[in-house]
Coordinates of C-alpha atoms in Angstrom, one line a residue:
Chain A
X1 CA -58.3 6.4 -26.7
X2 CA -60.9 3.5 -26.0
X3 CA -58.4 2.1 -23.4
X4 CA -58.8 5.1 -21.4
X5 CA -62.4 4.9 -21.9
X6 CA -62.1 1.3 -21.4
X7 CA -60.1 1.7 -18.1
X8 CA -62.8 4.2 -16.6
X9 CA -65.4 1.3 -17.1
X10 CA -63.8 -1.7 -16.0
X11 CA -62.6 -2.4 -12.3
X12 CA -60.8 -5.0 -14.0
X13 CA -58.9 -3.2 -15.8
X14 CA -57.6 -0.5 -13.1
X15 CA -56.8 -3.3 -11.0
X16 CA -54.6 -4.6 -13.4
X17 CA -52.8 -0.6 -14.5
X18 CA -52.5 -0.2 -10.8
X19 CA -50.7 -3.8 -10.2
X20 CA -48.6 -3.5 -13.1
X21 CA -47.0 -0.4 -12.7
X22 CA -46.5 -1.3 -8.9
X23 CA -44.8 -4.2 -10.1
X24 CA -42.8 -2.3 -12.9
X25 CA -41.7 0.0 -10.3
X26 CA -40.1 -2.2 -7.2
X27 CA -38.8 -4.8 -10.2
X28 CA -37.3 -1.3 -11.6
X29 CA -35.9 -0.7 -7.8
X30 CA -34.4 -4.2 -6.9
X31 CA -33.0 -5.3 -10.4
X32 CA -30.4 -2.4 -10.3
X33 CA -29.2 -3.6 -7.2
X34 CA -29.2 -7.1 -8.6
X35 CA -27.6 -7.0 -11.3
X36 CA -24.5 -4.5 -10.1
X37 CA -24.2 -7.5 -7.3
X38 CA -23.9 -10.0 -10.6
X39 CA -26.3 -11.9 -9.7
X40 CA -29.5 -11.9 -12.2
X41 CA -29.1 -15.4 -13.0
X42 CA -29.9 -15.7 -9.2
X43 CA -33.0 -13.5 -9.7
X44 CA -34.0 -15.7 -12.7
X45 CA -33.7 -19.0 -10.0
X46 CA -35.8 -17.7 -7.4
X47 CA -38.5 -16.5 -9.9
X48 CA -38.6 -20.4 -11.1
X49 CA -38.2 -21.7 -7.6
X50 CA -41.5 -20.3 -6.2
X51 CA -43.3 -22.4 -8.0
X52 CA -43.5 -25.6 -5.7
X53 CA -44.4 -23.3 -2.9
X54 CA -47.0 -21.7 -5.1
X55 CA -48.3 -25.7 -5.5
X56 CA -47.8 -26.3 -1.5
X57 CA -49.9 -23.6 -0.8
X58 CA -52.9 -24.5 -3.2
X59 CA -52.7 -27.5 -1.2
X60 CA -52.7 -26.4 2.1
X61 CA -55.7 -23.9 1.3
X62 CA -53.4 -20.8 2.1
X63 CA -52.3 -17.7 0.0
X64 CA -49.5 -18.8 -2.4
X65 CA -47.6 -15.4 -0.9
X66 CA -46.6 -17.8 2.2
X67 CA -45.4 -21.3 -0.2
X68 CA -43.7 -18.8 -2.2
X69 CA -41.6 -16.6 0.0
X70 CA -40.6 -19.8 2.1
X71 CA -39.3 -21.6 -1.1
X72 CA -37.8 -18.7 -2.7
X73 CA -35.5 -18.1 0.5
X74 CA -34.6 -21.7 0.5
X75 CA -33.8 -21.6 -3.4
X76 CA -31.0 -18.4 -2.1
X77 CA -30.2 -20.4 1.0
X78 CA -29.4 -23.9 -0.5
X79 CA -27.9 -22.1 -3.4
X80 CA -25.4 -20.5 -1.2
X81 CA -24.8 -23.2 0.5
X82 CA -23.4 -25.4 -2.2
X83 CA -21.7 -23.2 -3.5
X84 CA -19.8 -22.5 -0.4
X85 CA -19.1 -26.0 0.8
X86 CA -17.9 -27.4 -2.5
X87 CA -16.1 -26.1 -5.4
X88 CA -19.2 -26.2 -7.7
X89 CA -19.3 -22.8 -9.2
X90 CA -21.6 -20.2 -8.1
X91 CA -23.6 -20.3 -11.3
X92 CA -23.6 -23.9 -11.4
X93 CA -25.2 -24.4 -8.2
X94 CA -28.0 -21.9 -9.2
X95 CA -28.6 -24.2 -12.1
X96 CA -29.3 -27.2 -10.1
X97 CA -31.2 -25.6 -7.3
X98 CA -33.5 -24.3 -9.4
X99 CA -34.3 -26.4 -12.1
X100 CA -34.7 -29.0 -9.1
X101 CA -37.5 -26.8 -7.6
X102 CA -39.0 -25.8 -10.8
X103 CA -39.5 -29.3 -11.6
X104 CA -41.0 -30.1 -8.4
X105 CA -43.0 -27.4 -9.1
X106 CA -44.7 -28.7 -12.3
X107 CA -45.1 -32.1 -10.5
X108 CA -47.4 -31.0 -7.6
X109 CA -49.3 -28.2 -9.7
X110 CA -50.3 -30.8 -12.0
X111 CA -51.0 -33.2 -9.5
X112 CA -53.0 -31.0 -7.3
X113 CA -54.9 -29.9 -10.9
X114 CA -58.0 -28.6 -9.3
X115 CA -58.1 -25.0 -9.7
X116 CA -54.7 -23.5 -10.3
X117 CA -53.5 -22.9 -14.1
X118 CA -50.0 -23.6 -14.9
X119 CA -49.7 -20.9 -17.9
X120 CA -51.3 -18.8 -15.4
X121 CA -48.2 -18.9 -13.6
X122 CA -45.7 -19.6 -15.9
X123 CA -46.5 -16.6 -17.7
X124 CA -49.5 -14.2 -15.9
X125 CA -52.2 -12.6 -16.8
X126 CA -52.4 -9.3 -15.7
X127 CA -56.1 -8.7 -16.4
X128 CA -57.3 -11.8 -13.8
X129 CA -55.7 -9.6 -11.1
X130 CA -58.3 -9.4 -7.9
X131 CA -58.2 -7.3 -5.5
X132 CA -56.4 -9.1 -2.8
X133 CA -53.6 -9.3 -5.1
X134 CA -53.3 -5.4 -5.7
X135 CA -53.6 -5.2 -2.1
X136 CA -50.7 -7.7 -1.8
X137 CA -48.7 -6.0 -4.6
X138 CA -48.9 -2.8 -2.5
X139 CA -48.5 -3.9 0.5
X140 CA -45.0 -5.8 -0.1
X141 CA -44.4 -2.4 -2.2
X142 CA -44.4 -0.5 0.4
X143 CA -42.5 -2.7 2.8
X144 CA -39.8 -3.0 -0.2
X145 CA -39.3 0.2 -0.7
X146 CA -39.2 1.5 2.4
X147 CA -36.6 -1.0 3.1
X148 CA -34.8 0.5 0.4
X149 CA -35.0 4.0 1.1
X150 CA -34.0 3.4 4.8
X151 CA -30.8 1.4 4.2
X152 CA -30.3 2.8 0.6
X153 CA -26.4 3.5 2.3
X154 CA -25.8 0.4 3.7
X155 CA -26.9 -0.8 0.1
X156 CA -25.0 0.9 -1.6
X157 CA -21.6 0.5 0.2
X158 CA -22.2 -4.0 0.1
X159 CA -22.7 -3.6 -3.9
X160 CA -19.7 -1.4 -4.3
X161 CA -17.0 -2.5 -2.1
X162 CA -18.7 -5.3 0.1
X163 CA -15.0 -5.6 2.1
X164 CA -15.1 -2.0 2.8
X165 CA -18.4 -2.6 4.2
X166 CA -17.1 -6.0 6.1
X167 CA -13.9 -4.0 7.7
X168 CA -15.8 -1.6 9.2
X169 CA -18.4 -3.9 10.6
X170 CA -21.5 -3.9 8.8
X171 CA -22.9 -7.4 8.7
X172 CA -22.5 -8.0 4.9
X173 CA -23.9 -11.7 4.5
X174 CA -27.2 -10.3 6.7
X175 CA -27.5 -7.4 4.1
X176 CA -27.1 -10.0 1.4
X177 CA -30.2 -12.2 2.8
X178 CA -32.0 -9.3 3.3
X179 CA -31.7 -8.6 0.0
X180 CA -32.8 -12.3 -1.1
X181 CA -35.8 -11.3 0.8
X182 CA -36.5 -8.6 -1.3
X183 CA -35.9 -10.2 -4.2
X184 CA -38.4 -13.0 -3.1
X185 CA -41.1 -10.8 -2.6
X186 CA -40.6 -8.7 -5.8
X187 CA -40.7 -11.8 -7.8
X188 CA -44.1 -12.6 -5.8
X189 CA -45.9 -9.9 -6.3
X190 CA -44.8 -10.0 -9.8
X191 CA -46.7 -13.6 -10.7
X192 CA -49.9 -12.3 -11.5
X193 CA -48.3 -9.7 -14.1
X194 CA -45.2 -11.2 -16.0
X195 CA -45.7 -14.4 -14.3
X196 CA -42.5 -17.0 -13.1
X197 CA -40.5 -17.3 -16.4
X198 CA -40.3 -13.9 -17.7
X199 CA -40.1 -11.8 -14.0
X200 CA -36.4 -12.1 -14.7
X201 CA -36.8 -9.6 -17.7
X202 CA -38.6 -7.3 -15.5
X203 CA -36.0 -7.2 -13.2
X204 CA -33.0 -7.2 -15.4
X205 CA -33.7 -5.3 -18.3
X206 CA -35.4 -2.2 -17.4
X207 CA -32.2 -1.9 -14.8
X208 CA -29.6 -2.4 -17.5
X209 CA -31.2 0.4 -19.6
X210 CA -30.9 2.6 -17.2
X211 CA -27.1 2.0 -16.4
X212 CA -26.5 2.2 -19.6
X213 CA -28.1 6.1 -19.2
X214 CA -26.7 7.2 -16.1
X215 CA -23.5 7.1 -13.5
X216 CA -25.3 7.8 -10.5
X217 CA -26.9 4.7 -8.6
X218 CA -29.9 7.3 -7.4
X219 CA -30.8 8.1 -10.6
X220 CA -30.2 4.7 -12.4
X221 CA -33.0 3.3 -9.7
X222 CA -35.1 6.3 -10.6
X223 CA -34.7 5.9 -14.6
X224 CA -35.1 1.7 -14.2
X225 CA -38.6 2.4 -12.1
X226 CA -39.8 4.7 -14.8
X227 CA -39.2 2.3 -17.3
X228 CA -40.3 -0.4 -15.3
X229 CA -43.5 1.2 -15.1
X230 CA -43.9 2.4 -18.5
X231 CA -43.4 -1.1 -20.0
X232 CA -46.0 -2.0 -17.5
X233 CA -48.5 0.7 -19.2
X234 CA -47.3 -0.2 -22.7
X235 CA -47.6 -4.2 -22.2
X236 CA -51.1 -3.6 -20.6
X237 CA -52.9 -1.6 -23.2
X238 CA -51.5 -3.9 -25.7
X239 CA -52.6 -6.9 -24.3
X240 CA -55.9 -6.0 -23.3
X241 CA -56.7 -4.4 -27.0
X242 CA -55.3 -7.0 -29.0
X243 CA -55.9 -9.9 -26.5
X244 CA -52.2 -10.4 -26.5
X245 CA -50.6 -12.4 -22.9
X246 CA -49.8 -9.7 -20.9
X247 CA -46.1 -10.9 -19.5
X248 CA -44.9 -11.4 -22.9
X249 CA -46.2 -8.4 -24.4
X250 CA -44.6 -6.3 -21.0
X251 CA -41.2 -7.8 -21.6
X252 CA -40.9 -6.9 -25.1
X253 CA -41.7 -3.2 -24.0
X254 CA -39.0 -3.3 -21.0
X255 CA -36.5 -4.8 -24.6
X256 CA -37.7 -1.9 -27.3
X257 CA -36.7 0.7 -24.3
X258 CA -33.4 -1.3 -23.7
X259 CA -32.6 -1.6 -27.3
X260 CA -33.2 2.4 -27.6
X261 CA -30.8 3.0 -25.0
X262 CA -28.5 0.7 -26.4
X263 CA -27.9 2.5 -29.5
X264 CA -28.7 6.0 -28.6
X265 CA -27.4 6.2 -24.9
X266 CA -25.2 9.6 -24.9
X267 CA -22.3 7.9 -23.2
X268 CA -23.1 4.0 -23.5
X269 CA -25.0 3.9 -27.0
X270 CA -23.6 1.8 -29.9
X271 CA -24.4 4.9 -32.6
X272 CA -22.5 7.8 -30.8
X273 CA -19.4 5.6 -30.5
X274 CA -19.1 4.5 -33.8
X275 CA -19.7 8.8 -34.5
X276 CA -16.8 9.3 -31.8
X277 CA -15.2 6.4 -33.6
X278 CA -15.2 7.9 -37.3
X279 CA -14.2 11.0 -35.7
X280 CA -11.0 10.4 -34.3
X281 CA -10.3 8.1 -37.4
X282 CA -10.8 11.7 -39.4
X283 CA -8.4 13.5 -36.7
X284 CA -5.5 11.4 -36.9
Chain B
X1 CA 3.6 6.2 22.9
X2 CA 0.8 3.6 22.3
X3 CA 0.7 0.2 20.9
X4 CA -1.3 0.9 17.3
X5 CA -1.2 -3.1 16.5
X6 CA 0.0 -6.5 18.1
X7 CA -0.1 -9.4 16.7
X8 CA 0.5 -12.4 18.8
X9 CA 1.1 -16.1 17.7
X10 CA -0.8 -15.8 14.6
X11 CA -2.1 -18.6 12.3
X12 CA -3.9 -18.5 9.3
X13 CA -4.7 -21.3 6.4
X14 CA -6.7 -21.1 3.3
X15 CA -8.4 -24.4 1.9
X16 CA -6.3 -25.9 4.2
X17 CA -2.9 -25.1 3.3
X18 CA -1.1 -22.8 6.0
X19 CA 0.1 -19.5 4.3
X20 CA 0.7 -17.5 7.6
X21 CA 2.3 -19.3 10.1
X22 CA 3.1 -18.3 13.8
X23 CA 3.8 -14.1 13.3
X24 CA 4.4 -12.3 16.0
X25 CA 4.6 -8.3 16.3
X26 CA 3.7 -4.9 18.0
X27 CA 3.7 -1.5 16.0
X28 CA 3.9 1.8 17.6
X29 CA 1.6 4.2 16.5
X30 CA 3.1 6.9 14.3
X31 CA 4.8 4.7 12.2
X32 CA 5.1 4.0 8.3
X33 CA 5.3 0.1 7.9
X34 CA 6.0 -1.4 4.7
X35 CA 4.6 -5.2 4.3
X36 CA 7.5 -6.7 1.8
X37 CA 7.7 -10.8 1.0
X38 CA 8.3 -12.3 -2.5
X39 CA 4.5 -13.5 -3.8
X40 CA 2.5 -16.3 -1.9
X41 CA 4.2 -14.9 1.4
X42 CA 1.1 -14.1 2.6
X43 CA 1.3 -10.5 2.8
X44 CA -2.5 -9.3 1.3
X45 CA -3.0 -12.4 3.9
X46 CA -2.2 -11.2 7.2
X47 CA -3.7 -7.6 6.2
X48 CA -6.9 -9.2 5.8
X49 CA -6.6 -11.5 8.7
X50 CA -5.5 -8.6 11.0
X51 CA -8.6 -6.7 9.8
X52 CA -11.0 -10.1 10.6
X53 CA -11.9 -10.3 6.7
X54 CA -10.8 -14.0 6.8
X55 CA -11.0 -15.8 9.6
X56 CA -7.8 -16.9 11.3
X57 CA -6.8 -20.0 12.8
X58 CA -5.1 -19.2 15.9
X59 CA -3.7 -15.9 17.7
X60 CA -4.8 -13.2 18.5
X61 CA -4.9 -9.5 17.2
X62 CA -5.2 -6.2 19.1
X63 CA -5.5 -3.0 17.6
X64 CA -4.8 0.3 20.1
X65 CA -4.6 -1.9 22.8
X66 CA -8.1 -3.0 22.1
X67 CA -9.8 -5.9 20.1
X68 CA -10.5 -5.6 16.4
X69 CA -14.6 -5.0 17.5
X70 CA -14.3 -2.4 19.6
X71 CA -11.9 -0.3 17.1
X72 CA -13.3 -1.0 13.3
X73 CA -14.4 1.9 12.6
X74 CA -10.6 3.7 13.6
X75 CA -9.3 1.8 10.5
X76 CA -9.4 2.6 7.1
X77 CA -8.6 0.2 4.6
X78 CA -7.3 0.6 0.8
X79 CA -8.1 -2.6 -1.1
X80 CA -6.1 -3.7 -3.7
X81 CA -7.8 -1.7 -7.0
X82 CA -8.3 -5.2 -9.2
X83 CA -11.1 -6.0 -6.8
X84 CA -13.6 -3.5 -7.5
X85 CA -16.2 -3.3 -10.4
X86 CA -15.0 0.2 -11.8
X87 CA -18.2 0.5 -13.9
X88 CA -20.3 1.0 -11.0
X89 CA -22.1 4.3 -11.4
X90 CA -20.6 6.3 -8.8
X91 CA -18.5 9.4 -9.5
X92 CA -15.3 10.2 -7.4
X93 CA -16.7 12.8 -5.0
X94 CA -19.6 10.1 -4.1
X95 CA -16.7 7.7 -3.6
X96 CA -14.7 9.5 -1.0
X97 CA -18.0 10.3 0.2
X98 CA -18.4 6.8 1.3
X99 CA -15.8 7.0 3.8
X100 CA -18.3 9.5 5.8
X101 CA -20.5 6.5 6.2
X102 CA -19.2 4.2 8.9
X103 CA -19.6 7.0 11.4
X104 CA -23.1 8.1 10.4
X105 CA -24.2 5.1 11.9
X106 CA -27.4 2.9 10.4
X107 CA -30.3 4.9 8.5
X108 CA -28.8 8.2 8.2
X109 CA -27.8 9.8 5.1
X110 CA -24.4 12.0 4.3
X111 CA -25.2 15.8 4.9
X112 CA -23.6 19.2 3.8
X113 CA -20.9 18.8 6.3
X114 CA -20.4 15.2 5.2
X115 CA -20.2 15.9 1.3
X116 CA -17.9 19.8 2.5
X117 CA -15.5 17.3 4.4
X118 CA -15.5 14.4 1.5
X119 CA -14.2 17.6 -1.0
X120 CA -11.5 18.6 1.1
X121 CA -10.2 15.1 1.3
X122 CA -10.3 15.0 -2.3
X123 CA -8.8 18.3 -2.4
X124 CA -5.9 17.1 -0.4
X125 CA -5.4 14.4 -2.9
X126 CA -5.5 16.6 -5.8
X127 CA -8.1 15.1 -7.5
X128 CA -11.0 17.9 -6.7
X129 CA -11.3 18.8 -10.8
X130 CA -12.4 15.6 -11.1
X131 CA -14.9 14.8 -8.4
X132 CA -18.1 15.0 -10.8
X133 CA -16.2 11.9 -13.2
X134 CA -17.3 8.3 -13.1
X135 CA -14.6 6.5 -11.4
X136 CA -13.8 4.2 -14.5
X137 CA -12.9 6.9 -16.4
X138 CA -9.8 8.0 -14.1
X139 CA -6.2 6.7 -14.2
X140 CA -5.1 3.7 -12.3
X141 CA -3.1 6.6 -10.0
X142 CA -6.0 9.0 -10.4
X143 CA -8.5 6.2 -9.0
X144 CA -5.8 5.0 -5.9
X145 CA -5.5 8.6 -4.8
X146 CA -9.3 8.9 -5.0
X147 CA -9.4 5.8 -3.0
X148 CA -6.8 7.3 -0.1
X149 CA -9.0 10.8 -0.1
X150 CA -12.1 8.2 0.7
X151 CA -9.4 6.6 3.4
X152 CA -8.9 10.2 4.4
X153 CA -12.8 10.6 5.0
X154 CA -13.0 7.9 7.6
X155 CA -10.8 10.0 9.8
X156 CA -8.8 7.0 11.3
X157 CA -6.2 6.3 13.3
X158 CA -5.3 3.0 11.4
X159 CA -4.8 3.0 7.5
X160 CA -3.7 -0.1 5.7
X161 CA -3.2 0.1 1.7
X162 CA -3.0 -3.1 -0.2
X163 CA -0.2 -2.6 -2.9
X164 CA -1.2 1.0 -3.6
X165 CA 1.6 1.5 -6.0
X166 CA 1.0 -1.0 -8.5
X167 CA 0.5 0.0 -11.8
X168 CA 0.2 3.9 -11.0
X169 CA 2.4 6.9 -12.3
X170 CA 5.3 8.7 -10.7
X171 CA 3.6 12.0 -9.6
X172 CA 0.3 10.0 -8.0
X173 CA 3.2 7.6 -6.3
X174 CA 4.5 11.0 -5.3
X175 CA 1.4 12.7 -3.9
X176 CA 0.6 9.2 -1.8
X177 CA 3.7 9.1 -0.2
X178 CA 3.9 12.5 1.0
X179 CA 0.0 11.8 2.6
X180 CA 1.0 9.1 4.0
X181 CA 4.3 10.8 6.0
X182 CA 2.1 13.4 6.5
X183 CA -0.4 10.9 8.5
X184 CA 2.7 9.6 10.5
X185 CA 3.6 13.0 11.6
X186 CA 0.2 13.2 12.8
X187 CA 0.4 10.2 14.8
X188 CA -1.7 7.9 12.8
X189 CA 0.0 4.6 12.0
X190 CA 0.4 3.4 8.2
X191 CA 0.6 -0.4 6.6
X192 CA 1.3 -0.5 4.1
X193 CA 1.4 -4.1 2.1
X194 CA 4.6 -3.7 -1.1
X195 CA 6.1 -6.1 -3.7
X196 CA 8.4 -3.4 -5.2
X197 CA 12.0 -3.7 -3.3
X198 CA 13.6 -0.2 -4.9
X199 CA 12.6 2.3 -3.0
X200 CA 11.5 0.7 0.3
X201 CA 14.3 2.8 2.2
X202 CA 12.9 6.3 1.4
X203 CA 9.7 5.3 1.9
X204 CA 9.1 3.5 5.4
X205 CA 10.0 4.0 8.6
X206 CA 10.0 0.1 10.3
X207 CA 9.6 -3.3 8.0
X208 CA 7.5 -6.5 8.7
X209 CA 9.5 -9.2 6.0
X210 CA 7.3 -11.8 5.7
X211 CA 7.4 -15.2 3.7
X212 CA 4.9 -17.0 5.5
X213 CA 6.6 -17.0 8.8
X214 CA 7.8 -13.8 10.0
X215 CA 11.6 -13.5 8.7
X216 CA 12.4 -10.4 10.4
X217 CA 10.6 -7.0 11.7
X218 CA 11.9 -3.7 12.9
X219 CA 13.5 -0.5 11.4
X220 CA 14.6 -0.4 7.8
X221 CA 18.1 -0.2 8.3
X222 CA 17.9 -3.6 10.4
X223 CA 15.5 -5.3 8.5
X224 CA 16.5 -4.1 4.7
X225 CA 20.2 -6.1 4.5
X226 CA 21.0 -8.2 2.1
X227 CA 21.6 -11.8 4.7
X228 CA 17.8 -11.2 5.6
X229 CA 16.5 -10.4 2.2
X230 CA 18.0 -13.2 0.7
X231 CA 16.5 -15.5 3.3
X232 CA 13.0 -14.5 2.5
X233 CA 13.1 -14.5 -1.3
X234 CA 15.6 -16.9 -1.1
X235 CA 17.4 -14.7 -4.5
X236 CA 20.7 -14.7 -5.3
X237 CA 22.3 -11.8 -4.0
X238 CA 23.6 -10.4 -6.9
X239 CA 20.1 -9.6 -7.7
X240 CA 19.9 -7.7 -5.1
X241 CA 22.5 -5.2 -5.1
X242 CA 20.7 -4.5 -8.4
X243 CA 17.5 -3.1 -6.8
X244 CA 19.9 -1.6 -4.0
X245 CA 19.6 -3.4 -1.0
X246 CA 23.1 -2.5 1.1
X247 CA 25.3 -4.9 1.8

């Protein structure tokens, strides 16, 4: 119980359980929707595609939300775009795009060396969280999901059955940026916590647990922000006890909680079925 | 009695290659249309085309006398059920549920009279012991009838199905077809898009033959002969009196 003693004391450190369940919680909300839209390795590209505008920014002086959100949106732009003027493949397209602005990315942060710290970035550290950034982390909170609450039905209906949506005239490729704008701005205000390379965990795994739990897409966004959240808890305690990196530690939380689910899930889980299994074995 | 579609001088290519080429036609309303053509003759095509899901080349499409914008949300439409990811966590009720939503307009969610209405479609269906299952767990005919109840929901005037009798059993084939008369008689005009030649006489009122071009449209009895059969599958005729077309 010294970490709650610990967390009384230290600014620092509230900052930082503040931040990280924010972040657990709108990763929790957007990766359900991204990965029933098949597209996590797109969430995986933008994380890594921030980077050069992280760089640009340091450069220009400015907050690295700006670089970031900018080259994020071209990452899901140009993506897009190849993949719908040539017959590259969807998920061949995401690896160009972003491997070509990641390693653009590690050019100008180690040219412009001054201040910023790649492993910083590459893999956060939760307790060097300032204020601005929890303000930051709450602010595009908020704006997320209360973009997510208003248009939870349009949302819904462009995951499910996208031409349903298209025949009766909702603008589905709008919907679809909009949600690359989300997306962006999730995996920003996830830098300081997980940091670039493992925000894709943050926003994959603690979703897939929950569908393996649930049928309902309310609940499954309520169940992934939970153990979004959690993992965020877990992976700070740990790392600030044990002096552990706090994005690695939080994304082997978000995998024990998966790996729980994914043998004891009621309807989903590995263990039950091989007891329904033996069962009907023993019927017949 | 009113126009439900027209379809003038219509073109439509995809990658380049024509697959619908010059098709002409007016519905009435109140009719059952069956959309027959061997495969490749562009009959998921035009359906998608008429409905501004693909983009067409040339012609133009009016629906109740009025362009495709001002009437989208009079149409309901019954994809074809390989194009759907039936693991999505939604039960059925919340499925026919989403055919409330293109009249609740943006920001608004589904109510008690929405969700009262969405269980009575289902009901009509048959399918109301199930409403609380996740859809992936149903029948191929249990999910299409769900997906007609959500069709129901929309309350159109339009319905096109995209080969709703593949792969489904007799009795949900059953329960569709009566629906769908039952929508006729109501007024409402039905497209349906069908590969399966046997029972096309009990079931349709009028017939668009397609194989790319239009080969022949009008009532059953004129369209379903064996001369104009032949020309669009281009079969030997033998076949057909098998599957029963009258000679």
């Amino acid at each position: 119980m010294e970490f709650i003693q610990d967390l009384m004391n230290y600014g620092f450190l509230q900052k930082a359980l503040f931040t990280s369940i924010m972040v657990g919680i709108l990763c929790g909300v957007i990766g359900c929707f991204i990965i029933l839209r098949g597209m996590a390795l797109m969430g995986d590209a933008i994380s890594h595609a921030v980077l050069p505008g992280v760089a640009i920014s340091f450069m220009l002086g400015i907050n690295y939300f700006y670089g970031a959100v900018v080259m994020g949106l071209l990452t899901a732009i140009g993506i897009g775009y190849i993949s719908q003027n040539s017959r590259v493949k969807s998920d061949s397209s995401i690896g160009i795009v972003f491997s070509a602005f990641f390693a653009l990315g590690v050019l100008l942060i180690t040219k412009a060396s001054t201040a910023i710290d790649l492993t910083q970035i590459l893999f956060g550290n939760v307790l060097s969280v300032r204020t601005s950034d929890m303000w930051l982390t709450l602010i595009i909170g908020a704006i997320v999901l209360l973009i997510v609450i208003l248009f939870y039905k349009e949302f819904l209906i462009t995951t499910f059955d996208p031409t349903m949506a298209q025949a009766y005239g909702l603008p589905v490729r709008f919907i679809h940026y909009v949600i690359m704008i989300l997306l962006t701005l999730v995996t920003v205000a996830s830098l300081q916590t997980v940091g670039v390379i493992l925000v894709v965990a943050m926003l994959i795994t603690p979703a897939s647990t929950a569908y393996l739990l649930t049928n309902r897409l309310s609940t499954m966004i309520f169940l992934s922000a939970f153990f979004g959240a959690l993992s965020a808890v877990i992976g700070l305690y740990f790392s600030s006890e044990y002096n552990l990196s706090s994005g690695a530690v939080i994304v082997l939380a978000t995998t024990s909680i998966f790996i729980l689910a994914f043998i004891f899930s009621p309807k989903q889980g590995i263990l039950w079925r091989m007891i329904r299994e033996k069962k009907n074995k023993a019927s017949i | 009695m009113g126009k439900a579609l027209t379809v003038d001088h219509l073109h439509v290519s995809y990658y380049g290659k024509e697959v619908i080429k010059d098709v002409s036609f007016s519905i009435n309303t109140g009719k059952l249309v069956g959309i027959i053509g061997p495969n490749g003759a562009g009959k998921s095509t035009i359906m998608k085309a008429t409905l501004g899901l693909i983009p067409k080349d040339k012609g133009n499409v009016r629906i109740l006398e009025k362009p495709l914008k001002a009437v989208r949300k009079k149409i309901a439409y019954v994809p074809q059920r390989n194009n759907l990811d039936w693991d999505f966590p939604i039960n059925v009720i919340d499925t026919v549920l989403l055919g409330t939503y293109p009249h609740l307009g943006l920001m608004r969610r589904p109510n008690a009279k929405q969700k009262e209405w969405a269980f009575q479609c289902l009901k009509e269906v048959g399918m109301e012991d199930f409403s609380k299952q996740q859809i992936g767990e149903l029948s191929g005919g249990q999910q299409q009838r769900v997906f007609l109840a959500r069709a129901l929901a929309q309350k159109a005037e339009l319905f096109f199905l995209d080969e709703p009798f593949v792969g489904i059993d007799v009795s949900s084939e059953t329960t569709i077809i009566k629906i769908l008369k039952n929508l006729c008689d109501k007024g409402k005009t039905v497209l349906v898009v069908h590969h399966d030649l046997t029972k096309v006489e009990d079931y349709f009122d009028e017939l668009i033959l397609l194989n790319k071009e239009l080969v022949e449209y009008g009532p059953v009895q004129q369209v379903f002969k064996a001369e104009t059969i032949s020309q669009a599958y281009q079969a030997n005729l033998s076949i057909l009196k098998k599957v029963g077309v009258s000679m």
